[in-house]
């Protein structure tokens, strides 16, 4: 069964990195990767456009316009059960505290440990089905 992951980051090389690091899982049909370059675009797509079923959003925090913490708040308001993992190069305590207050499932500091991330994704209820 395939499931979707949405990665939100304004840096184009991040999408390339995730495509590379999830290449095997994509080929095997485990994950379908979706990408957005800002916090605003994904909100419309979450209304059901993303197929197969979305199991997690991975969002950068520092982005122009709507930042990742604002996006997290909006996602949790509209889809409270959707796991959102915050991915940032700035892992300070204040951002971490704010992310968890807003309902973040996980707070990941860059550079991303992809083996650990994949382990966390496999533990999500919808991903384990």
mmCIF file with all atom_site columns, N, CA and C in Angstrom, residues 88-127:
data_model
loop_
_atom_site.group_PDB
_atom_site.id
_atom_site.type_symbol
_atom_site.label_atom_id
_atom_site.label_alt_id
_atom_site.label_comp_id
_atom_site.label_asym_id
_atom_site.label_entity_id
_atom_site.label_seq_id
_atom_site.pdbx_PDB_ins_code
_atom_site.Cartn_x
_atom_site.Cartn_y
_atom_site.Cartn_z
_atom_site.occupancy
_atom_site.B_iso_or_equiv
_atom_site.pdbx_formal_charge
_atom_site.auth_seq_id
_atom_site.auth_comp_id
_atom_site.auth_asym_id
_atom_site.auth_atom_id
_atom_site.pdbx_PDB_model_num
ATOM 1   N N  . UNK A 1 88  ? 14.134 21.818 10.677 1.00 0.00 ? 88  UNK A N  1
ATOM 2   C CA . UNK A 1 88  ? 14.756 23.132 10.649 1.00 0.00 ? 88  UNK A CA 1
ATOM 3   C C  . UNK A 1 88  ? 16.245 23.072 10.963 1.00 0.00 ? 88  UNK A C  1
ATOM 4   N N  . UNK A 1 89  ? 16.963 24.031 10.440 1.00 0.00 ? 89  UNK A N  1
ATOM 5   C CA . UNK A 1 89  ? 18.379 24.165 10.756 1.00 0.00 ? 89  UNK A CA 1
ATOM 6   C C  . UNK A 1 89  ? 18.563 24.902 12.078 1.00 0.00 ? 89  UNK A C  1
ATOM 7   N N  . UNK A 1 90  ? 17.471 25.483 12.578 1.00 0.00 ? 90  UNK A N  1
ATOM 8   C CA . UNK A 1 90  ? 17.542 26.286 13.798 1.00 0.00 ? 90  UNK A CA 1
ATOM 9   C C  . UNK A 1 90  ? 16.774 25.576 14.897 1.00 0.00 ? 90  UNK A C  1
ATOM 10  N N  . UNK A 1 91  ? 17.451 24.718 15.627 1.00 0.00 ? 91  UNK A N  1
ATOM 11  C CA . UNK A 1 91  ? 16.809 23.893 16.627 1.00 0.00 ? 91  UNK A CA 1
ATOM 12  C C  . UNK A 1 91  ? 16.807 24.487 18.016 1.00 0.00 ? 91  UNK A C  1
ATOM 13  N N  . UNK A 1 92  ? 16.561 25.792 18.126 1.00 0.00 ? 92  UNK A N  1
ATOM 14  C CA . UNK A 1 92  ? 16.592 26.415 19.444 1.00 0.00 ? 92  UNK A CA 1
ATOM 15  C C  . UNK A 1 92  ? 15.369 26.002 20.277 1.00 0.00 ? 92  UNK A C  1
ATOM 16  N N  . UNK A 1 93  ? 15.498 26.155 21.581 1.00 0.00 ? 93  UNK A N  1
ATOM 17  C CA . UNK A 1 93  ? 14.458 25.702 22.509 1.00 0.00 ? 93  UNK A CA 1
ATOM 18  C C  . UNK A 1 93  ? 13.130 26.415 22.296 1.00 0.00 ? 93  UNK A C  1
ATOM 19  N N  . UNK A 1 94  ? 13.158 27.697 21.966 1.00 0.00 ? 94  UNK A N  1
ATOM 20  C CA . UNK A 1 94  ? 11.915 28.451 21.787 1.00 0.00 ? 94  UNK A CA 1
ATOM 21  C C  . UNK A 1 94  ? 11.124 27.915 20.592 1.00 0.00 ? 94  UNK A C  1
ATOM 22  N N  . UNK A 1 95  ? 11.779 27.686 19.469 1.00 0.00 ? 95  UNK A N  1
ATOM 23  C CA . UNK A 1 95  ? 11.085 27.130 18.296 1.00 0.00 ? 95  UNK A CA 1
ATOM 24  C C  . UNK A 1 95  ? 10.552 25.731 18.595 1.00 0.00 ? 95  UNK A C  1
ATOM 25  N N  . UNK A 1 96  ? 11.359 24.946 19.254 1.00 0.00 ? 96  UNK A N  1
ATOM 26  C CA . UNK A 1 96  ? 10.944 23.580 19.617 1.00 0.00 ? 96  UNK A CA 1
ATOM 27  C C  . UNK A 1 96  ? 9.704  23.625 20.524 1.00 0.00 ? 96  UNK A C  1
ATOM 28  N N  . UNK A 1 97  ? 9.739  24.476 21.537 1.00 0.00 ? 97  UNK A N  1
ATOM 29  C CA . UNK A 1 97  ? 8.617  24.599 22.469 1.00 0.00 ? 97  UNK A CA 1
ATOM 30  C C  . UNK A 1 97  ? 7.360  25.033 21.731 1.00 0.00 ? 97  UNK A C  1
ATOM 31  N N  . UNK A 1 98  ? 7.510  26.036 20.878 1.00 0.00 ? 98  UNK A N  1
ATOM 32  C CA . UNK A 1 98  ? 6.357  26.564 20.120 1.00 0.00 ? 98  UNK A CA 1
ATOM 33  C C  . UNK A 1 98  ? 5.793  25.495 19.181 1.00 0.00 ? 98  UNK A C  1
ATOM 34  N N  . UNK A 1 99  ? 6.660  24.745 18.516 1.00 0.00 ? 99  UNK A N  1
ATOM 35  C CA . UNK A 1 99  ? 6.207  23.690 17.601 1.00 0.00 ? 99  UNK A CA 1
ATOM 36  C C  . UNK A 1 99  ? 5.391  22.646 18.353 1.00 0.00 ? 99  UNK A C  1
ATOM 37  N N  . UNK A 1 100 ? 5.863  22.212 19.500 1.00 0.00 ? 100 UNK A N  1
ATOM 38  C CA . UNK A 1 100 ? 5.123  21.205 20.268 1.00 0.00 ? 100 UNK A CA 1
ATOM 39  C C  . UNK A 1 100 ? 3.814  21.767 20.816 1.00 0.00 ? 100 UNK A C  1
ATOM 40  N N  . UNK A 1 101 ? 3.815  23.041 21.210 1.00 0.00 ? 101 UNK A N  1
ATOM 41  C CA . UNK A 1 101 ? 2.575  23.681 21.667 1.00 0.00 ? 101 UNK A CA 1
ATOM 42  C C  . UNK A 1 101 ? 1.521  23.680 20.563 1.00 0.00 ? 101 UNK A C  1
ATOM 43  N N  . UNK A 1 102 ? 1.973  23.880 19.326 1.00 0.00 ? 102 UNK A N  1
ATOM 44  C CA . UNK A 1 102 ? 1.054  23.926 18.188 1.00 0.00 ? 102 UNK A CA 1
ATOM 45  C C  . UNK A 1 102 ? 0.651  22.533 17.695 1.00 0.00 ? 102 UNK A C  1
ATOM 46  N N  . UNK A 1 103 ? 1.255  21.502 18.252 1.00 0.00 ? 103 UNK A N  1
ATOM 47  C CA . UNK A 1 103 ? 0.845  20.149 17.898 1.00 0.00 ? 103 UNK A CA 1
ATOM 48  C C  . UNK A 1 103 ? 1.792  19.377 17.009 1.00 0.00 ? 103 UNK A C  1
ATOM 49  N N  . UNK A 1 104 ? 3.038  19.814 16.905 1.00 0.00 ? 104 UNK A N  1
ATOM 50  C CA . UNK A 1 104 ? 4.007  19.085 16.073 1.00 0.00 ? 104 UNK A CA 1
ATOM 51  C C  . UNK A 1 104 ? 4.170  17.656 16.591 1.00 0.00 ? 104 UNK A C  1
ATOM 52  N N  . UNK A 1 105 ? 4.244  16.735 15.674 1.00 0.00 ? 105 UNK A N  1
ATOM 53  C CA . UNK A 1 105 ? 4.470  15.332 16.006 1.00 0.00 ? 105 UNK A CA 1
ATOM 54  C C  . UNK A 1 105 ? 5.934  15.113 16.371 1.00 0.00 ? 105 UNK A C  1
ATOM 55  N N  . UNK A 1 106 ? 6.809  15.823 15.661 1.00 0.00 ? 106 UNK A N  1
ATOM 56  C CA . UNK A 1 106 ? 8.245  15.666 15.868 1.00 0.00 ? 106 UNK A CA 1
ATOM 57  C C  . UNK A 1 106 ? 8.947  16.958 15.462 1.00 0.00 ? 106 UNK A C  1
ATOM 58  N N  . UNK A 1 107 ? 10.126 17.188 16.003 1.00 0.00 ? 107 UNK A N  1
ATOM 59  C CA . UNK A 1 107 ? 10.957 18.350 15.678 1.00 0.00 ? 107 UNK A CA 1
ATOM 60  C C  . UNK A 1 107 ? 12.312 17.800 15.261 1.00 0.00 ? 107 UNK A C  1
ATOM 61  N N  . UNK A 1 108 ? 12.663 17.975 13.997 1.00 0.00 ? 108 UNK A N  1
ATOM 62  C CA . UNK A 1 108 ? 13.876 17.386 13.427 1.00 0.00 ? 108 UNK A CA 1
ATOM 63  C C  . UNK A 1 108 ? 14.846 18.501 13.055 1.00 0.00 ? 108 UNK A C  1
ATOM 64  N N  . UNK A 1 109 ? 16.087 18.381 13.503 1.00 0.00 ? 109 UNK A N  1
ATOM 65  C CA . UNK A 1 109 ? 17.097 19.383 13.196 1.00 0.00 ? 109 UNK A CA 1
ATOM 66  C C  . UNK A 1 109 ? 17.911 18.941 11.983 1.00 0.00 ? 109 UNK A C  1
ATOM 67  N N  . UNK A 1 110 ? 18.148 19.894 11.069 1.00 0.00 ? 110 UNK A N  1
ATOM 68  C CA . UNK A 1 110 ? 18.993 19.631 9.902  1.00 0.00 ? 110 UNK A CA 1
ATOM 69  C C  . UNK A 1 110 ? 20.443 19.587 10.332 1.00 0.00 ? 110 UNK A C  1
ATOM 70  N N  . UNK A 1 111 ? 21.282 18.804 9.724  1.00 0.00 ? 111 UNK A N  1
ATOM 71  C CA . UNK A 1 111 ? 20.978 17.909 8.612  1.00 0.00 ? 111 UNK A CA 1
ATOM 72  C C  . UNK A 1 111 ? 20.128 16.723 9.085  1.00 0.00 ? 111 UNK A C  1
ATOM 73  N N  . UNK A 1 112 ? 19.180 16.341 8.255  1.00 0.00 ? 112 UNK A N  1
ATOM 74  C CA . UNK A 1 112 ? 18.225 15.296 8.593  1.00 0.00 ? 112 UNK A CA 1
ATOM 75  C C  . UNK A 1 112 ? 18.915 13.938 8.637  1.00 0.00 ? 112 UNK A C  1
ATOM 76  N N  . UNK A 1 113 ? 18.646 13.189 9.701  1.00 0.00 ? 113 UNK A N  1
ATOM 77  C CA . UNK A 1 113 ? 19.071 11.804 9.798  1.00 0.00 ? 113 UNK A CA 1
ATOM 78  C C  . UNK A 1 113 ? 17.970 10.983 9.115  1.00 0.00 ? 113 UNK A C  1
ATOM 79  N N  . UNK A 1 114 ? 18.175 10.640 7.851  1.00 0.00 ? 114 UNK A N  1
ATOM 80  C CA . UNK A 1 114 ? 17.116 9.996  7.070  1.00 0.00 ? 114 UNK A CA 1
ATOM 81  C C  . UNK A 1 114 ? 16.781 8.596  7.568  1.00 0.00 ? 114 UNK A C  1
ATOM 82  N N  . UNK A 1 115 ? 17.740 7.888  8.126  1.00 0.00 ? 115 UNK A N  1
ATOM 83  C CA . UNK A 1 115 ? 17.426 6.569  8.687  1.00 0.00 ? 115 UNK A CA 1
ATOM 84  C C  . UNK A 1 115 ? 16.459 6.718  9.868  1.00 0.00 ? 115 UNK A C  1
ATOM 85  N N  . UNK A 1 116 ? 16.723 7.685  10.717 1.00 0.00 ? 116 UNK A N  1
ATOM 86  C CA . UNK A 1 116 ? 15.833 7.943  11.862 1.00 0.00 ? 116 UNK A CA 1
ATOM 87  C C  . UNK A 1 116 ? 14.474 8.434  11.376 1.00 0.00 ? 116 UNK A C  1
ATOM 88  N N  . UNK A 1 117 ? 14.447 9.321  10.390 1.00 0.00 ? 117 UNK A N  1
ATOM 89  C CA . UNK A 1 117 ? 13.190 9.829  9.852  1.00 0.00 ? 117 UNK A CA 1
ATOM 90  C C  . UNK A 1 117 ? 12.343 8.687  9.286  1.00 0.00 ? 117 UNK A C  1
ATOM 91  N N  . UNK A 1 118 ? 12.952 7.805  8.524  1.00 0.00 ? 118 UNK A N  1
ATOM 92  C CA . UNK A 1 118 ? 12.212 6.674  7.954  1.00 0.00 ? 118 UNK A CA 1
ATOM 93  C C  . UNK A 1 118 ? 11.656 5.778  9.047  1.00 0.00 ? 118 UNK A C  1
ATOM 94  N N  . UNK A 1 119 ? 12.422 5.602  10.107 1.00 0.00 ? 119 UNK A N  1
ATOM 95  C CA . UNK A 1 119 ? 11.947 4.806  11.240 1.00 0.00 ? 119 UNK A CA 1
ATOM 96  C C  . UNK A 1 119 ? 10.718 5.464  11.868 1.00 0.00 ? 119 UNK A C  1
ATOM 97  N N  . UNK A 1 120 ? 10.767 6.781  12.040 1.00 0.00 ? 120 UNK A N  1
ATOM 98  C CA . UNK A 1 120 ? 9.628  7.509  12.608 1.00 0.00 ? 120 UNK A CA 1
ATOM 99  C C  . UNK A 1 120 ? 8.410  7.416  11.689 1.00 0.00 ? 120 UNK A C  1
ATOM 100 N N  . UNK A 1 121 ? 8.621  7.526  10.395 1.00 0.00 ? 121 UNK A N  1
ATOM 101 C CA . UNK A 1 121 ? 7.510  7.445  9.448  1.00 0.00 ? 121 UNK A CA 1
ATOM 102 C C  . UNK A 1 121 ? 6.860  6.063  9.469  1.00 0.00 ? 121 UNK A C  1
ATOM 103 N N  . UNK A 1 122 ? 7.664  5.022  9.602  1.00 0.00 ? 122 UNK A N  1
ATOM 104 C CA . UNK A 1 122 ? 7.116  3.657  9.654  1.00 0.00 ? 122 UNK A CA 1
ATOM 105 C C  . UNK A 1 122 ? 6.247  3.441  10.884 1.00 0.00 ? 122 UNK A C  1
ATOM 106 N N  . UNK A 1 123 ? 6.465  4.222  11.923 1.00 0.00 ? 123 UNK A N  1
ATOM 107 C CA . UNK A 1 123 ? 5.695  4.077  13.161 1.00 0.00 ? 123 UNK A CA 1
ATOM 108 C C  . UNK A 1 123 ? 4.347  4.802  13.118 1.00 0.00 ? 123 UNK A C  1
ATOM 109 N N  . UNK A 1 124 ? 4.109  5.599  12.092 1.00 0.00 ? 124 UNK A N  1
ATOM 110 C CA . UNK A 1 124 ? 2.833  6.298  11.987 1.00 0.00 ? 124 UNK A CA 1
ATOM 111 C C  . UNK A 1 124 ? 1.730  5.264  11.718 1.00 0.00 ? 124 UNK A C  1
ATOM 112 N N  . UNK A 1 125 ? 0.581  5.417  12.376 1.00 0.00 ? 125 UNK A N  1
ATOM 113 C CA . UNK A 1 125 ? -0.487 4.420  12.225 1.00 0.00 ? 125 UNK A CA 1
ATOM 114 C C  . UNK A 1 125 ? -0.887 4.153  10.783 1.00 0.00 ? 125 UNK A C  1
ATOM 115 N N  . UNK A 1 126 ? -1.104 5.173  9.975  1.00 0.00 ? 126 UNK A N  1
ATOM 116 C CA . UNK A 1 126 ? -1.541 4.967  8.594  1.00 0.00 ? 126 UNK A CA 1
ATOM 117 C C  . UNK A 1 126 ? -0.451 4.355  7.736  1.00 0.00 ? 126 UNK A C  1
ATOM 118 N N  . UNK A 1 127 ? 0.816  4.612  8.082  1.00 0.00 ? 127 UNK A N  1
ATOM 119 C CA . UNK A 1 127 ? 1.936  4.064  7.300  1.00 0.00 ? 127 UNK A CA 1
ATOM 120 C C  . UNK A 1 127 ? 2.149  2.589  7.603  1.00 0.00 ? 127 UNK A C  1
#
